[in-house]
XYZ file of C-alpha atoms in Angstrom:
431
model
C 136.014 325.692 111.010
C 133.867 322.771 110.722
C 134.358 322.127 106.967
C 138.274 322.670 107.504
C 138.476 319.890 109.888
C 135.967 317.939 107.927
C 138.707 318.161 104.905
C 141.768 317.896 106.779
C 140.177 314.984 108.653
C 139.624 313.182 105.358
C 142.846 313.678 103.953
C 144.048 311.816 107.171
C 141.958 308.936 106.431
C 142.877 308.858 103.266
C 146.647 309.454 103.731
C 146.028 306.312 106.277
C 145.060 303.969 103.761
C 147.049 304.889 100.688
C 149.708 304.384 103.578
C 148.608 301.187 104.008
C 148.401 300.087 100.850
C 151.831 300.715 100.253
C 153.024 299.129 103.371
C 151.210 295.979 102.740
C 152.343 295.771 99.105
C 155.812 296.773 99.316
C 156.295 295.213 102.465
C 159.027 297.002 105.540
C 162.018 296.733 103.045
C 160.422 298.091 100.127
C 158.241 300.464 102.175
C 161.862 302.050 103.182
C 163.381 302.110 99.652
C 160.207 303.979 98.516
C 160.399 306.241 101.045
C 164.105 307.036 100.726
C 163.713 307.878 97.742
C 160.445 310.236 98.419
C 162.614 311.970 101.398
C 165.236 312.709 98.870
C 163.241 314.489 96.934
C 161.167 316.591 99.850
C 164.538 317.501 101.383
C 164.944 318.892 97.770
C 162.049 320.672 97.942
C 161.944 322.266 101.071
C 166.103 323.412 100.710
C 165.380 324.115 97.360
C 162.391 326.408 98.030
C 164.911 328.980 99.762
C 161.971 329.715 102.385
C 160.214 331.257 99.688
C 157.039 331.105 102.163
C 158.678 332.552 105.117
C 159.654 335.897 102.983
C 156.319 336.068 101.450
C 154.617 335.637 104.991
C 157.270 338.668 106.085
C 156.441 340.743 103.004
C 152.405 340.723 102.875
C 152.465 342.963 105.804
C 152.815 345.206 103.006
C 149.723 345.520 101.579
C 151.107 347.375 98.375
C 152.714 343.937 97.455
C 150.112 341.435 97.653
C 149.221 341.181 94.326
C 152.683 340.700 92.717
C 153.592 337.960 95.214
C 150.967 336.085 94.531
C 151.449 336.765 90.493
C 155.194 335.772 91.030
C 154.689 332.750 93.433
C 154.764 330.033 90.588
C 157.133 330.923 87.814
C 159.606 331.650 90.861
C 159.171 327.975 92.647
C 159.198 326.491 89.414
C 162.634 327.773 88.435
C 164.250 327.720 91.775
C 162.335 323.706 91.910
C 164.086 322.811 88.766
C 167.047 323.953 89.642
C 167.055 322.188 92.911
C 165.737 319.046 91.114
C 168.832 318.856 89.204
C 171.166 319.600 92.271
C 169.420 316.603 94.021
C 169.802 314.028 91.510
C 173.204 314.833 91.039
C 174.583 314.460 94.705
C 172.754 311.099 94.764
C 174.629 310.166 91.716
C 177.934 311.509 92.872
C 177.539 310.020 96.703
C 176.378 307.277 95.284
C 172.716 305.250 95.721
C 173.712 302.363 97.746
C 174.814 305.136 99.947
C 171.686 305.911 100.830
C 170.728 301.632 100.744
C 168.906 302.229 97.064
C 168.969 300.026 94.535
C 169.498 302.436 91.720
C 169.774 306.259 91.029
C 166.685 306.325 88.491
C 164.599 306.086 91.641
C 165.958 309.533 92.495
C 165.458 310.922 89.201
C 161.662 309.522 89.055
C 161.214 311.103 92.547
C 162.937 314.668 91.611
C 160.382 315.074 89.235
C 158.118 316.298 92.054
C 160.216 319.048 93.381
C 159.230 322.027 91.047
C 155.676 320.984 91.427
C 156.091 320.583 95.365
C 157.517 324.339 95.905
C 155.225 325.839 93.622
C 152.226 324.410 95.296
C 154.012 324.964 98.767
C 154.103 328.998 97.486
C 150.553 328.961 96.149
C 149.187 327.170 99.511
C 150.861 330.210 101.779
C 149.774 332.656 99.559
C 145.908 331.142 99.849
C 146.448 330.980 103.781
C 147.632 334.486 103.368
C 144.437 335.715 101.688
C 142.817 333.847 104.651
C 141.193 330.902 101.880
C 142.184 328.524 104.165
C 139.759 325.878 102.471
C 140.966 326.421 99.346
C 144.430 325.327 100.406
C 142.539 322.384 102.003
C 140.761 321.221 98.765
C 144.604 321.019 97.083
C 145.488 318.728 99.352
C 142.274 317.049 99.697
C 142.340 316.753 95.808
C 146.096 314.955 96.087
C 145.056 312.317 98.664
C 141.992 311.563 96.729
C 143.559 310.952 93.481
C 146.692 309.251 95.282
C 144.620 306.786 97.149
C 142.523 305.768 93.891
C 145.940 305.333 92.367
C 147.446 303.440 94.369
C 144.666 300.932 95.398
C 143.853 300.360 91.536
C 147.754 299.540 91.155
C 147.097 297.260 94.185
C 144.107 295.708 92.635
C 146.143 294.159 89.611
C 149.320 293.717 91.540
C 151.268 296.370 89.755
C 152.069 298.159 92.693
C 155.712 298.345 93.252
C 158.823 301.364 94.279
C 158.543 302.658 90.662
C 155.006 302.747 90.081
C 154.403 304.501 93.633
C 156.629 306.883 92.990
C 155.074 307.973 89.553
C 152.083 308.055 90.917
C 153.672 310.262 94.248
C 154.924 312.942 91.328
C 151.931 312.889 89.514
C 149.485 313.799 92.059
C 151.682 316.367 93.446
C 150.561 318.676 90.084
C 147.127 318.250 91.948
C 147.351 321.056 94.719
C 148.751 323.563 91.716
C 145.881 322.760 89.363
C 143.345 323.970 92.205
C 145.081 326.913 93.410
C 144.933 327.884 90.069
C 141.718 327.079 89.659
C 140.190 329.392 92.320
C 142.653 331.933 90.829
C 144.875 332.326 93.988
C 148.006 333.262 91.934
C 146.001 334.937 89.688
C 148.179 338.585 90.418
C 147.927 340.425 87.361
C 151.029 341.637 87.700
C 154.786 339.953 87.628
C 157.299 341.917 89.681
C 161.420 340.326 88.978
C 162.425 342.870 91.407
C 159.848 341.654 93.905
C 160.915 337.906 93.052
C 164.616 339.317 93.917
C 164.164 340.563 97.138
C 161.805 337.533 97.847
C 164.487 335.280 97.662
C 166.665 337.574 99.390
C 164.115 337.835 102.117
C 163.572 334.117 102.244
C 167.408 333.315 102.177
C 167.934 335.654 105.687
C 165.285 332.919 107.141
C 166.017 329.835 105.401
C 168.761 328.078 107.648
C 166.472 328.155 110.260
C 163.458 326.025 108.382
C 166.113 323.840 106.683
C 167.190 323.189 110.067
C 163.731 322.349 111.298
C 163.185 320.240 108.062
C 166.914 318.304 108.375
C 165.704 317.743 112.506
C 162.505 316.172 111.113
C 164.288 314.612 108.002
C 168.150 313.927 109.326
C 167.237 310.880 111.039
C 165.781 309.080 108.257
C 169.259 309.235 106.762
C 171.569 308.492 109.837
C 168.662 305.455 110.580
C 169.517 303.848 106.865
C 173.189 304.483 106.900
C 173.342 302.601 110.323
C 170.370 299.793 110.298
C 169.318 299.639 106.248
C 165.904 299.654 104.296
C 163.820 297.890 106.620
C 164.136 300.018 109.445
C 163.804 303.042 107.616
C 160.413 301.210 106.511
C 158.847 300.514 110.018
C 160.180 304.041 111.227
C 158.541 306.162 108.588
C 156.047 303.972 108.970
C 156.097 305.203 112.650
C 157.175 308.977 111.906
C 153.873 309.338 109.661
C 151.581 308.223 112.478
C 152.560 310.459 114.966
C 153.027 313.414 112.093
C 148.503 312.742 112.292
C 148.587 313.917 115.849
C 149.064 317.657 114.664
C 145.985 317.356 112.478
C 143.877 319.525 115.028
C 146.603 321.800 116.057
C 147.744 322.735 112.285
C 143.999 323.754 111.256
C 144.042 325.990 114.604
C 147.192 327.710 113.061
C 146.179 327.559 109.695
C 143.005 329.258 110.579
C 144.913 331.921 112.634
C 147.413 332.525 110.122
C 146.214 335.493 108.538
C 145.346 337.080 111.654
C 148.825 336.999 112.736
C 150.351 339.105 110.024
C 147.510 341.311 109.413
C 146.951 342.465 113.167
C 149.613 345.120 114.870
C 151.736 343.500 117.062
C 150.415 344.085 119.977
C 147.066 342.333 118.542
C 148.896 339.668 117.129
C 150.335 338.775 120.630
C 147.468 338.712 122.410
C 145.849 335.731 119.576
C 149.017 333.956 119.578
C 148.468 333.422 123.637
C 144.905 332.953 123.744
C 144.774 330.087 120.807
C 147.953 328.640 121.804
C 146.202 327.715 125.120
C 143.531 325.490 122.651
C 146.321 324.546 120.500
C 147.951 322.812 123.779
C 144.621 321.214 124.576
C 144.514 319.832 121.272
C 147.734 318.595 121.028
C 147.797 316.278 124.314
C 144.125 314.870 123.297
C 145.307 314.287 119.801
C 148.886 312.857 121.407
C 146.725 310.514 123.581
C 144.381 309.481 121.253
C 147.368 308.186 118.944
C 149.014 306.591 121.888
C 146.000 304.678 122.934
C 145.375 303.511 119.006
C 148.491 302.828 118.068
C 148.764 299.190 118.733
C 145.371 298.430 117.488
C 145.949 300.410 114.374
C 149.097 299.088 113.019
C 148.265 295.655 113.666
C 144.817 295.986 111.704
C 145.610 298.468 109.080
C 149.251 297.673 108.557
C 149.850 294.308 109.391
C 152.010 292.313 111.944
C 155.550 292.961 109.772
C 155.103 296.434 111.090
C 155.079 295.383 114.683
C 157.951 297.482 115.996
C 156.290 301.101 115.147
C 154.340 300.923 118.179
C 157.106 301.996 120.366
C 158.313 304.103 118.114
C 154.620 305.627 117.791
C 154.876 306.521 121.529
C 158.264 307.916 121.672
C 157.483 310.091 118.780
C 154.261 311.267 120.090
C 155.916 313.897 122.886
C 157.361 315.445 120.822
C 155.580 315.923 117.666
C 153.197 317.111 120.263
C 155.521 319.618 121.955
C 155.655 321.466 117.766
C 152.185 321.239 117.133
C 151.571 323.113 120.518
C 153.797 325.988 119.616
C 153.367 326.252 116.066
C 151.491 329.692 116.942
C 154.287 331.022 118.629
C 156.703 330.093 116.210
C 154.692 331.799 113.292
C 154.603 335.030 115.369
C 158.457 335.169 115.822
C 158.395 335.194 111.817
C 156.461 338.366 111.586
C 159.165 340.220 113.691
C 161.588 339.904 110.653
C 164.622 339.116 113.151
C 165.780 336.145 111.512
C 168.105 334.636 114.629
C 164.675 333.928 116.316
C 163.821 331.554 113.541
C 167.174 330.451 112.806
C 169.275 330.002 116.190
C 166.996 327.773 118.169
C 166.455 325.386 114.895
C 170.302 325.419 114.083
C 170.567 323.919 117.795
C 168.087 321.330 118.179
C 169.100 320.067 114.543
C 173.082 319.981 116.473
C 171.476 317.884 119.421
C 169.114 315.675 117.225
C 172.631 314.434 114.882
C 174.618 313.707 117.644
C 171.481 311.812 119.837
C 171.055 310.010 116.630
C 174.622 309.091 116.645
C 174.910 308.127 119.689
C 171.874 306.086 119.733
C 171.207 304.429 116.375
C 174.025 302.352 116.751
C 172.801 301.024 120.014
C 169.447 301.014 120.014
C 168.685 301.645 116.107
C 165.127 302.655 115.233
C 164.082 303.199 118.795
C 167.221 305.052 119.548
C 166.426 307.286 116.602
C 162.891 307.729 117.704
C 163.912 308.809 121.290
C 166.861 311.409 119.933
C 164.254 313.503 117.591
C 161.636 313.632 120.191
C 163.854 314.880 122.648
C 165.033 317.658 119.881
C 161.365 318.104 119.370
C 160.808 319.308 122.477
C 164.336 321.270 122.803
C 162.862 323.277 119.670
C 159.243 323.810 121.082
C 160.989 325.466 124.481
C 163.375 327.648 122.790
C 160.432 329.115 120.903
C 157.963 329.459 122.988
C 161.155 331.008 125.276
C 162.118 333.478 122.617
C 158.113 334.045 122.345
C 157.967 334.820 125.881
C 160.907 337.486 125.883
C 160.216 339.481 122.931
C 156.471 339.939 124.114
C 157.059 340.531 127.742
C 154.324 337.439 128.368
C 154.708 334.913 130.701
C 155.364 331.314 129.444
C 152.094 329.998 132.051
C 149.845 332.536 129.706
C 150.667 330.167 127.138
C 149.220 327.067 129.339
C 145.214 326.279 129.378
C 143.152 326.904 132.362
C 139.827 324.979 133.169
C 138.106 327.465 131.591
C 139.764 327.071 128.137
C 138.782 323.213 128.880
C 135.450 324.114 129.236
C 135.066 326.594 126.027
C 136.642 323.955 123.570
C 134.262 321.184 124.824
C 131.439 323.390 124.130
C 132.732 324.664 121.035
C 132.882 320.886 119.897
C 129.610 320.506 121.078
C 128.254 323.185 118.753
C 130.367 321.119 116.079
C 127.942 318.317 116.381
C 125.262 318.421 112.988
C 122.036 318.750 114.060
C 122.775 321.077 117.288
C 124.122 324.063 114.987
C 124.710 325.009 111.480
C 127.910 326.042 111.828
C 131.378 326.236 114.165
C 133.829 329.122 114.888
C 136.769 328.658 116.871
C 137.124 329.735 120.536
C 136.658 333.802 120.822
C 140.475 335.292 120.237
């Protein structure tokens, strides 16, 4: 546990000052183009991907399959990634860039270029949490950061840093989470099953409205923010949407950690980690929430510079939110392994409903704070239903879910134990 968060905690610092690199270089307006562009191409990605990691999650309770999924995992995302590559580029071209407040379509194209790369690592990295190599999938992205940071600060250095040249160096470090996967052999099945692939999408596209809604409630706002205000707000909102996205740092490794666990274990089992890390999860989550709240001002004003000002507020509005998902991520996973897709799909369909029409109503009025408040307050509309829908298929109450002073206790002394010198190694909390 300690080496996870030792990895995921560098990626964060790292992540932090390639960020800030960018920011300072590209300044609000260009920050926003850049990143317009690079949220086209994710939203390719993850609707593209056809929740490809959902249906593989669903399917490695049989144990009969696991090799072939992880032998089909990459020539699968790499067709299904070009393919959606294409489609992305194209609706750009036919809506139109300036649409979207860019100054050209070949941004799009340049950005595209990541989205076969992007699924197939996004397969390989569930497949590697599967197998329970959780730091495996936490050297890929420890890899990326490092060799995107390096990048970017020796574009910096010569003053070559601009939209285009970020973005190349965005797609090329993306092929860095696929070259390590394959590296420690994690798609390495020996076997290639196109019948398996079939009912993998088929599997995935039963889920998949339900994490393209989560994605589009995460992701719709960026759009609706530069339709309404332009480039530079999208700039100091990402800017804004990235810092509080660091908050779930602690709570994602819990899950990560867990994952395997959850879809191994009978159900009954399953339940009964679900509650009992949840409860840490929670803990996690409003330390990590408070921590960002408290830095916030000092941060962006040191690291990113006066021009980006107006994220503060934004930080804190976000930070509920964000906080109220990372809290009930392990919930969420465990309505997946049920293979009843309206428990993944219904509550995401309606918080994505009430985050567009809060962003309507408020962008115009308010703009980037108005945009900020509407998506936390579907954040946390998405958190209850699940953790609701969690507490009726289980028969367990929704307080189980909520840490006691004992909890308290046992994650202050398992951070204790994290400290070098007192003990060579960490677990997390018994559960």
């Amino acid at each position: 546990m300690l080496s996870i968060l030792g990895s995921r905690a560098a990626c964060l610092v790292l992540s932090v000052l390639t960020s800030a690199v960018i920011a300072r270089s590209l300044e609000p307006e260009g920050r926003g183009i850049y990143y317009m562009a690079v949220t086209v191409a994710t939203t390719a990605t993850m609707l593209g991907h056809l929740s490809g990691e959902q249906a593989q999650s669903a399917l490695w309770t049989d144990a009969g399959r696991r090799e072939e999924l992880a032998g089909n995992c990459v020539p699968l995302a790499l067709v299904l990634g070009t393919l959606s590559g294409l489609a992305g580029t194209a609706l750009v071209t036919v809506i139109g860039p300036e649409t979207l407040d860019l100054p050209g379509g070949y941004l799009v194209m340049v950005s595209c270029l990541s989205v076969p790369l992007g699924i197939a690592s996004n397969y390989a990295s569930n497949i590697a949490l599967l197998q329970g190599r959780v730091q495996v999938a936490n050297w890929s992205m420890l890899t990326a950061a490092i060799g995107q940071c390096a990048a970017v600060a020796v574009l910096a250095a010569g003053e070559r840093l601009n939209v285009v040249t970020g973005l190349l160096v965005w797609v090329a470090t993306g092929a860095a989470p696929l070259v390590v996967f394959t590296a420690f052999g994690v798609t390495a099945g020996r076997r290639r099953d196109l019948e398996l692939a079939r009912t993998t999408v088929v599997t995935g596209a039963r889920y998949h409205l339900g994490p393209a809604s989560v994605f589009l409630l995460m992701n719709a706002d960026i759009y609706l923010l530069s339709a309404f205000a332009g480039a530079r707000e999208v700039g100091i909102y990402s800017l804004a949407v990235g810092l509080a996205g660091y908050s779930r740092l602690l709570a994602d490794v819990v899950s990560q950690v867990m994952l395997k666990r959850q879809f191994t274990a009978s159900d009954t089992e399953s339940a009964d980690v679900t509650v009992r890390i949840t409860r840490y999860a929670v803990l996690l989550a409003l330390a990590s929430a408070l921590v960002l709240t408290l830095s916030a001002p000092v941060l962006v004003s040191v690291v990113y510079g006066a021009a980006y000002a107006d994220a503060v507020p934004l930080v804190m509005l976000l930070a509920p939110g964000v906080m109220a998902l990372g809290a009930t991520r392990l919930p969420s996973a465990y309505l997946l392994r049920l293979r009843r897709a309206k428990l993944v799909v219904v509550p995401s369909v309606i918080a994505l409903v009430v985050n567009i029409v809060l962003n309507l109503l408020l962008i115009p009025v308010w703009g980037a704070v108005g945009c900020a408040l509407a998506s936390s307050l579907a954040y946390v509309l998405l958190a209850a239903f699940q953790t609701r829908l969690f507490t009726r298929v289980t028969g367990i109450r929704a307080r189980n879910l909520l840490p006691v002073t004992a909890d308290l206790l046992t994650l202050i002394a398992t951070a204790r134990r994290c400290v070098p010198g007192k003990h060579a190694a960490a677990s997390l909390p018994p559960g």
